[in-house]
mmCIF file of C-alpha atoms and ligand atoms in Angstrom:
data_model
loop_
_atom_site.group_PDB
_atom_site.id
_atom_site.type_symbol
_atom_site.label_atom_id
_atom_site.label_comp_id
_atom_site.label_asym_id
_atom_site.label_seq_id
_atom_site.Cartn_x
_atom_site.Cartn_y
_atom_site.Cartn_z
ATOM 1 C CA UNK A 1 -0.013 0.059 0.310
ATOM 2 C CA UNK A 2 1.532 3.700 -0.156
ATOM 3 C CA UNK A 3 1.973 6.001 2.049
ATOM 4 C CA UNK A 4 -0.952 8.317 0.126
ATOM 5 C CA UNK A 5 -2.989 5.357 1.560
ATOM 6 C CA UNK A 6 -2.445 4.787 5.094
ATOM 7 C CA UNK A 7 -3.481 8.987 5.257
ATOM 8 C CA UNK A 8 -7.194 9.344 5.523
ATOM 9 C CA UNK A 9 -7.467 13.228 6.133
ATOM 10 C CA UNK A 10 -9.858 15.165 8.694
ATOM 11 C CA UNK A 11 -12.183 17.833 6.631
ATOM 12 C CA UNK A 12 -13.314 19.034 9.454
ATOM 13 C CA UNK A 13 -15.140 22.853 9.592
ATOM 14 C CA UNK A 14 -15.627 23.492 6.530
ATOM 15 C CA UNK A 15 -18.423 23.519 4.460
ATOM 16 C CA UNK A 16 -19.142 22.460 1.288
ATOM 17 C CA UNK A 17 -17.968 24.613 -0.867
ATOM 18 C CA UNK A 18 -14.180 25.015 0.730
ATOM 19 C CA UNK A 19 -14.278 20.743 2.099
ATOM 20 C CA UNK A 20 -14.031 20.446 -2.055
ATOM 21 C CA UNK A 21 -12.414 23.200 -2.489
ATOM 22 C CA UNK A 22 -9.900 22.172 0.006
ATOM 23 C CA UNK A 23 -9.524 18.330 -1.430
ATOM 24 C CA UNK A 24 -8.646 19.337 -4.967
ATOM 25 C CA UNK A 25 -5.804 21.062 -3.662
ATOM 26 C CA UNK A 26 -3.877 18.523 -2.543
ATOM 27 C CA UNK A 27 -2.616 16.034 -4.922
ATOM 28 C CA UNK A 28 -2.205 12.839 -4.255
ATOM 29 C CA UNK A 29 -4.875 12.410 -2.273
ATOM 30 C CA UNK A 30 -6.487 9.228 -1.962
ATOM 31 C CA UNK A 31 -9.344 9.183 0.965
ATOM 32 C CA UNK A 32 -10.596 12.199 3.581
ATOM 33 C CA UNK A 33 -13.078 11.942 6.383
ATOM 34 C CA UNK A 34 -16.318 14.238 6.871
ATOM 35 C CA UNK A 35 -17.451 14.093 9.904
ATOM 36 C CA UNK A 36 -20.979 14.503 11.750
ATOM 37 C CA UNK A 37 -20.645 18.554 11.043
ATOM 38 C CA UNK A 38 -20.252 18.430 7.270
ATOM 39 C CA UNK A 39 -22.897 15.776 6.246
ATOM 40 C CA UNK A 40 -25.278 18.062 8.961
ATOM 41 C CA UNK A 41 -24.690 20.971 6.917
ATOM 42 C CA UNK A 42 -25.027 19.195 3.035
ATOM 43 C CA UNK A 43 -26.583 15.806 3.166
ATOM 44 C CA UNK A 44 -25.572 13.214 0.543
ATOM 45 C CA UNK A 45 -23.973 15.602 -1.867
ATOM 46 C CA UNK A 46 -20.833 16.690 -0.451
ATOM 47 C CA UNK A 47 -20.513 12.717 -0.780
ATOM 48 C CA UNK A 48 -21.181 12.447 -4.198
ATOM 49 C CA UNK A 49 -19.296 15.404 -5.190
ATOM 50 C CA UNK A 50 -16.370 14.686 -3.757
ATOM 51 C CA UNK A 51 -16.650 10.730 -5.216
ATOM 52 C CA UNK A 52 -16.639 12.504 -8.454
ATOM 53 C CA UNK A 53 -13.002 14.322 -8.098
ATOM 54 C CA UNK A 54 -11.991 11.083 -7.449
ATOM 55 C CA UNK A 55 -11.297 10.508 -3.527
ATOM 56 C CA UNK A 56 -11.934 7.516 -0.857
ATOM 57 C CA UNK A 57 -15.362 8.311 1.701
ATOM 58 C CA UNK A 58 -15.059 7.400 5.818
ATOM 59 C CA UNK A 59 -17.256 9.034 6.470
ATOM 60 C CA UNK A 60 -17.305 9.204 9.902
ATOM 61 C CA UNK A 61 -20.623 9.342 11.670
ATOM 62 C CA UNK A 62 -20.573 7.234 14.278
ATOM 63 C CA UNK A 63 -23.972 4.894 14.727
ATOM 64 C CA UNK A 64 -25.698 4.293 17.687
ATOM 65 C CA UNK A 65 -28.796 3.029 17.906
ATOM 66 C CA UNK A 66 -31.193 -0.811 17.929
ATOM 67 C CA UNK A 67 -29.943 -3.355 15.135
ATOM 68 C CA UNK A 68 -32.470 -2.323 12.677
ATOM 69 C CA UNK A 69 -31.316 1.479 12.623
ATOM 70 C CA UNK A 70 -28.296 1.258 12.715
ATOM 71 C CA UNK A 71 -27.936 -1.599 9.738
ATOM 72 C CA UNK A 72 -30.863 0.882 7.618
ATOM 73 C CA UNK A 73 -27.813 3.998 8.792
ATOM 74 C CA UNK A 74 -25.338 1.303 7.203
ATOM 75 C CA UNK A 75 -26.139 0.140 4.565
ATOM 76 C CA UNK A 76 -27.874 3.880 3.493
ATOM 77 C CA UNK A 77 -24.430 4.970 3.559
ATOM 78 C CA UNK A 78 -22.896 1.994 2.354
ATOM 79 C CA UNK A 79 -25.193 2.886 -0.808
ATOM 80 C CA UNK A 80 -23.838 6.275 -1.654
ATOM 81 C CA UNK A 81 -20.194 5.328 -1.793
ATOM 82 C CA UNK A 82 -18.451 5.730 2.303
ATOM 83 C CA UNK A 83 -15.822 2.751 2.311
ATOM 84 C CA UNK A 84 -15.474 3.583 5.360
ATOM 85 C CA UNK A 85 -17.986 3.779 7.993
ATOM 86 C CA UNK A 86 -18.358 3.839 11.498
ATOM 87 C CA UNK A 87 -20.103 2.200 14.475
ATOM 88 C CA UNK A 88 -20.516 2.756 18.212
ATOM 89 C CA UNK A 89 -19.288 -1.196 19.333
ATOM 90 C CA UNK A 90 -21.289 -1.345 22.314
ATOM 91 C CA UNK A 91 -24.319 -0.867 20.399
ATOM 92 C CA UNK A 92 -23.489 -4.545 20.979
ATOM 93 C CA UNK A 93 -22.819 -7.920 19.311
ATOM 94 C CA UNK A 94 -26.388 -7.676 17.613
ATOM 95 C CA UNK A 95 -26.178 -4.291 15.808
ATOM 96 C CA UNK A 96 -22.405 -4.033 14.733
ATOM 97 C CA UNK A 97 -23.251 -8.287 12.839
ATOM 98 C CA UNK A 98 -26.966 -6.521 11.173
ATOM 99 C CA UNK A 99 -24.555 -3.583 10.063
ATOM 100 C CA UNK A 100 -21.741 -5.039 8.490
ATOM 101 C CA UNK A 101 -24.343 -6.772 6.536
ATOM 102 C CA UNK A 102 -26.998 -4.804 5.815
ATOM 103 C CA UNK A 103 -23.392 -1.874 3.950
ATOM 104 C CA UNK A 104 -22.489 -5.400 2.170
ATOM 105 C CA UNK A 105 -25.868 -5.586 0.320
ATOM 106 C CA UNK A 106 -26.351 -1.791 -0.257
ATOM 107 C CA UNK A 107 -23.188 -1.900 -1.393
ATOM 108 C CA UNK A 108 -23.749 -4.690 -3.891
ATOM 109 C CA UNK A 109 -26.720 -3.177 -4.150
ATOM 110 C CA UNK A 110 -25.555 0.072 -6.067
ATOM 111 C CA UNK A 111 -22.092 -1.839 -7.756
ATOM 112 C CA UNK A 112 -20.247 -0.480 -5.762
ATOM 113 C CA UNK A 113 -17.752 -3.479 -3.265
ATOM 114 C CA UNK A 114 -17.796 -3.863 0.430
ATOM 115 C CA UNK A 115 -17.170 -1.518 2.649
ATOM 116 C CA UNK A 116 -15.556 -1.405 6.504
ATOM 117 C CA UNK A 117 -17.258 -1.303 8.907
ATOM 118 C CA UNK A 118 -15.366 0.765 12.291
ATOM 119 C CA UNK A 119 -15.697 0.563 15.660
ATOM 120 C CA UNK A 120 -15.346 3.449 17.915
ATOM 121 C CA UNK A 121 -14.527 1.671 21.199
ATOM 122 C CA UNK A 122 -14.366 4.333 24.164
ATOM 123 C CA UNK A 123 -14.371 8.270 22.385
ATOM 124 C CA UNK A 124 -11.113 10.417 24.186
ATOM 125 C CA UNK A 125 -12.885 12.484 25.902
ATOM 126 C CA UNK A 126 -13.395 10.355 28.615
ATOM 127 C CA UNK A 127 -11.239 8.625 30.968
ATOM 128 C CA UNK A 128 -11.634 6.151 34.221
ATOM 129 C CA UNK A 129 -12.898 8.240 36.926
ATOM 130 C CA UNK A 130 -15.294 10.197 34.805
ATOM 131 C CA UNK A 131 -16.676 6.761 33.111
ATOM 132 C CA UNK A 132 -17.010 6.294 36.688
ATOM 133 C CA UNK A 133 -18.749 9.009 37.891
ATOM 134 C CA UNK A 134 -20.901 9.983 34.787
ATOM 135 C CA UNK A 135 -21.657 6.461 33.912
ATOM 136 C CA UNK A 136 -21.798 3.833 36.688
ATOM 137 C CA UNK A 137 -18.296 1.864 33.658
ATOM 138 C CA UNK A 138 -15.446 0.942 36.192
ATOM 139 C CA UNK A 139 -13.312 -0.547 35.064
ATOM 140 C CA UNK A 140 -10.097 1.337 33.330
ATOM 141 C CA UNK A 141 -9.717 2.429 29.813
ATOM 142 C CA UNK A 142 -7.780 0.118 28.451
ATOM 143 C CA UNK A 143 -9.625 -2.829 29.262
ATOM 144 C CA UNK A 144 -13.017 -1.121 27.867
ATOM 145 C CA UNK A 145 -10.981 -0.426 25.023
ATOM 146 C CA UNK A 146 -9.892 -3.968 24.182
ATOM 147 C CA UNK A 147 -13.200 -5.467 25.571
ATOM 148 C CA UNK A 148 -14.354 -3.543 22.992
ATOM 149 C CA UNK A 149 -12.358 -4.242 19.876
ATOM 150 C CA UNK A 150 -13.229 -8.161 20.480
ATOM 151 C CA UNK A 151 -17.336 -7.528 19.776
ATOM 152 C CA UNK A 152 -15.893 -5.811 16.777
ATOM 153 C CA UNK A 153 -13.271 -8.745 16.188
ATOM 154 C CA UNK A 154 -16.262 -11.300 17.008
ATOM 155 C CA UNK A 155 -18.444 -9.513 15.184
ATOM 156 C CA UNK A 156 -16.692 -10.029 12.124
ATOM 157 C CA UNK A 157 -17.022 -6.013 11.379
ATOM 158 C CA UNK A 158 -13.364 -4.328 9.417
ATOM 159 C CA UNK A 159 -11.562 -3.340 12.584
ATOM 160 C CA UNK A 160 -11.797 -0.121 15.175
ATOM 161 C CA UNK A 161 -10.784 3.863 15.289
ATOM 162 C CA UNK A 162 -8.087 3.716 18.132
ATOM 163 C CA UNK A 163 -5.151 6.309 20.023
ATOM 164 C CA UNK A 164 -2.129 5.150 18.448
ATOM 165 C CA UNK A 165 -0.788 5.012 21.703
ATOM 166 C CA UNK A 166 -3.543 1.749 22.087
ATOM 167 C CA UNK A 167 -2.309 0.135 18.405
ATOM 168 C CA UNK A 168 0.052 -1.881 19.229
ATOM 169 C CA UNK A 169 -1.866 -4.035 22.265
ATOM 170 C CA UNK A 170 -4.705 -4.238 19.697
ATOM 171 C CA UNK A 171 -2.753 -5.458 16.829
ATOM 172 C CA UNK A 172 -1.325 -7.797 18.909
ATOM 173 C CA UNK A 173 -4.035 -9.986 20.064
ATOM 174 C CA UNK A 174 -5.827 -8.485 15.977
ATOM 175 C CA UNK A 175 -3.798 -9.181 12.947
ATOM 176 C CA UNK A 176 -4.115 -7.395 9.370
ATOM 177 C CA UNK A 177 -6.388 -7.005 7.715
ATOM 178 C CA UNK A 178 -8.115 -5.469 11.004
ATOM 179 C CA UNK A 179 -7.882 -2.467 10.309
ATOM 180 C CA UNK A 180 -7.060 0.375 13.187
ATOM 181 C CA UNK A 181 -7.609 3.598 11.905
ATOM 182 C CA UNK A 182 -5.824 6.767 14.385
ATOM 183 C CA UNK A 183 -6.226 10.108 15.117
ATOM 184 C CA UNK A 184 -4.183 12.033 17.441
ATOM 185 C CA UNK A 185 -0.660 12.308 15.170
ATOM 186 C CA UNK A 186 1.655 15.001 14.724
ATOM 187 C CA UNK A 187 4.028 14.679 12.041
ATOM 188 C CA UNK A 188 7.418 16.467 13.603
ATOM 189 C CA UNK A 189 7.001 19.837 14.595
ATOM 190 C CA UNK A 190 3.566 20.321 14.458
ATOM 191 C CA UNK A 191 0.960 22.221 17.461
ATOM 192 C CA UNK A 192 -0.481 19.892 19.413
ATOM 193 C CA UNK A 193 -3.823 21.707 19.276
ATOM 194 C CA UNK A 194 -6.002 19.841 22.006
ATOM 195 C CA UNK A 195 -4.705 16.138 21.421
ATOM 196 C CA UNK A 196 -2.315 14.717 24.197
ATOM 197 C CA UNK A 197 -1.316 11.976 23.756
ATOM 198 C CA UNK A 198 0.691 11.941 19.690
ATOM 199 C CA UNK A 199 2.509 9.409 17.533
ATOM 200 C CA UNK A 200 3.630 11.351 13.998
ATOM 201 C CA UNK A 201 2.881 9.153 11.380
ATOM 202 C CA UNK A 202 5.680 6.925 10.127
ATOM 203 C CA UNK A 203 5.771 5.645 14.680
ATOM 204 C CA UNK A 204 2.236 5.857 13.897
ATOM 205 C CA UNK A 205 1.623 2.783 11.269
ATOM 206 C CA UNK A 206 5.316 1.217 12.982
ATOM 207 C CA UNK A 207 2.561 1.007 16.455
ATOM 208 C CA UNK A 208 0.709 -0.818 14.559
ATOM 209 C CA UNK A 209 -1.892 1.563 12.854
ATOM 210 C CA UNK A 210 -3.872 0.169 9.044
ATOM 211 C CA UNK A 211 -5.097 4.323 8.122
ATOM 212 C CA UNK A 212 -4.416 7.510 9.906
ATOM 213 C CA UNK A 213 -6.674 10.427 10.493
ATOM 214 C CA UNK A 214 -5.489 13.623 9.834
ATOM 215 C CA UNK A 215 -6.570 16.822 10.167
ATOM 216 C CA UNK A 216 -5.820 20.387 11.511
ATOM 217 C CA UNK A 217 -2.401 18.668 10.835
ATOM 218 C CA UNK A 218 -2.884 19.213 6.861
ATOM 219 C CA UNK A 219 -5.671 21.556 6.855
ATOM 220 C CA UNK A 220 -4.428 24.449 8.919
ATOM 221 C CA UNK A 221 -1.427 24.458 7.865
ATOM 222 C CA UNK A 222 0.153 28.402 5.282
ATOM 223 C CA UNK A 223 1.106 25.084 3.118
ATOM 224 C CA UNK A 224 -1.119 22.421 3.584
ATOM 225 C CA UNK A 225 -0.172 20.430 0.640
ATOM 226 C CA UNK A 226 3.717 20.916 1.970
ATOM 227 C CA UNK A 227 2.696 19.080 4.881
ATOM 228 C CA UNK A 228 0.604 16.029 3.287
ATOM 229 C CA UNK A 229 4.327 15.196 1.283
ATOM 230 C CA UNK A 230 6.155 15.440 4.338
ATOM 231 C CA UNK A 231 3.347 13.113 5.581
ATOM 232 C CA UNK A 232 3.752 10.717 3.447
ATOM 233 C CA UNK A 233 7.217 11.226 3.031
ATOM 234 C CA UNK A 234 7.984 9.767 6.353
ATOM 235 C CA UNK A 235 5.644 7.000 6.154
ATOM 236 C CA UNK A 236 7.713 6.094 2.923
ATOM 237 C CA UNK A 237 10.713 6.581 5.218
ATOM 238 C CA UNK A 238 10.363 5.956 8.837
ATOM 239 C CA UNK A 239 6.841 3.451 8.371
ATOM 240 C CA UNK A 240 6.820 0.431 6.895
ATOM 241 C CA UNK A 241 6.338 -2.646 8.695
HETATM 242 O O1 LIG B 301 -7.547 18.020 13.661
HETATM 243 P P1 LIG B 301 -6.897 16.451 14.137
HETATM 244 O O2 LIG B 301 -5.733 15.630 12.936
HETATM 245 O O3 LIG B 301 -6.418 16.620 15.686
HETATM 246 O O4 LIG B 301 -8.197 15.927 13.521
HETATM 247 C C1 LIG B 301 -8.727 13.866 14.031
HETATM 248 C C2 LIG B 301 -9.863 13.875 12.917
HETATM 249 O O5 LIG B 301 -9.684 12.381 14.085
HETATM 250 C C3 LIG B 301 -10.869 14.689 14.431
HETATM 251 O O6 LIG B 301 -11.697 14.832 13.252
HETATM 252 C C4 LIG B 301 -11.778 14.541 15.844
HETATM 253 O O7 LIG B 301 -12.827 13.892 16.051
HETATM 254 C C5 LIG B 301 -11.478 12.964 15.232
HETATM 255 N N1 LIG B 301 -11.078 12.191 16.486
HETATM 256 C C6 LIG B 301 -10.108 12.226 17.478
HETATM 257 N N2 LIG B 301 -10.164 11.120 18.443
HETATM 258 C C7 LIG B 301 -10.522 10.267 18.749
HETATM 259 C C8 LIG B 301 -11.558 10.085 17.336
HETATM 260 C C9 LIG B 301 -11.886 11.345 17.099
HETATM 261 O O8 LIG B 301 -8.918 13.018 17.104
HETATM 262 N N3 LIG B 301 -11.079 9.771 19.636
#
């Protein structure tokens, strides 16, 4: 896989026009992440336009509902061309299994290839104390993440989202093709913003990540093309495993 195929640029804080114009400026860009904000604003149209640019879509809407509703949403998302789709692992085994099945069926009916569902384990906005105090979960974040990643793999969905710092342990238990997609990536010398525990692109790949989500280091850079190229070179020269 080329380094460009391992990088997903998060189009956060943009409207549809800005997202299209930004994505078309980055030569070599293969993957973009459309999150809740952009999707709520623009709907499926923005996905269709991004796909017309030849881009592959990670639709990050983090579905969490009863099995039938999750499955129906995944079917629709796959039919509009999303190739990576996030779901919350804590929706449970049946919801994950039904979602994966419906997504494959939705894609096939639209003449597209099967998408990969990615489980969100524990959002990085939680810490162990808050989990116990607010929702009664007396478990360390680490064991919770491991338990939910295992559930995702038992449901035979494609992988999970995790911090690059969780990737090593998860990769030992879940070999490829189970996808580990990691945000929290910062190329050397770039601003951390609000990310506390980061890795460089090559470090994350060495730790077992299969794809990286990168937002502000590229989208807010003075020269986004240069930072994107820097990330690709870092993976090409130090990130092969
Ligand atoms: O700008 P930055 O590179 O920090 O963006 C990371 C992207 O990954 C954002 O879209 C953010 O919402 C997402 N994300 C994250 N941490 C998680 C899950 C998703 O940063 N645990």
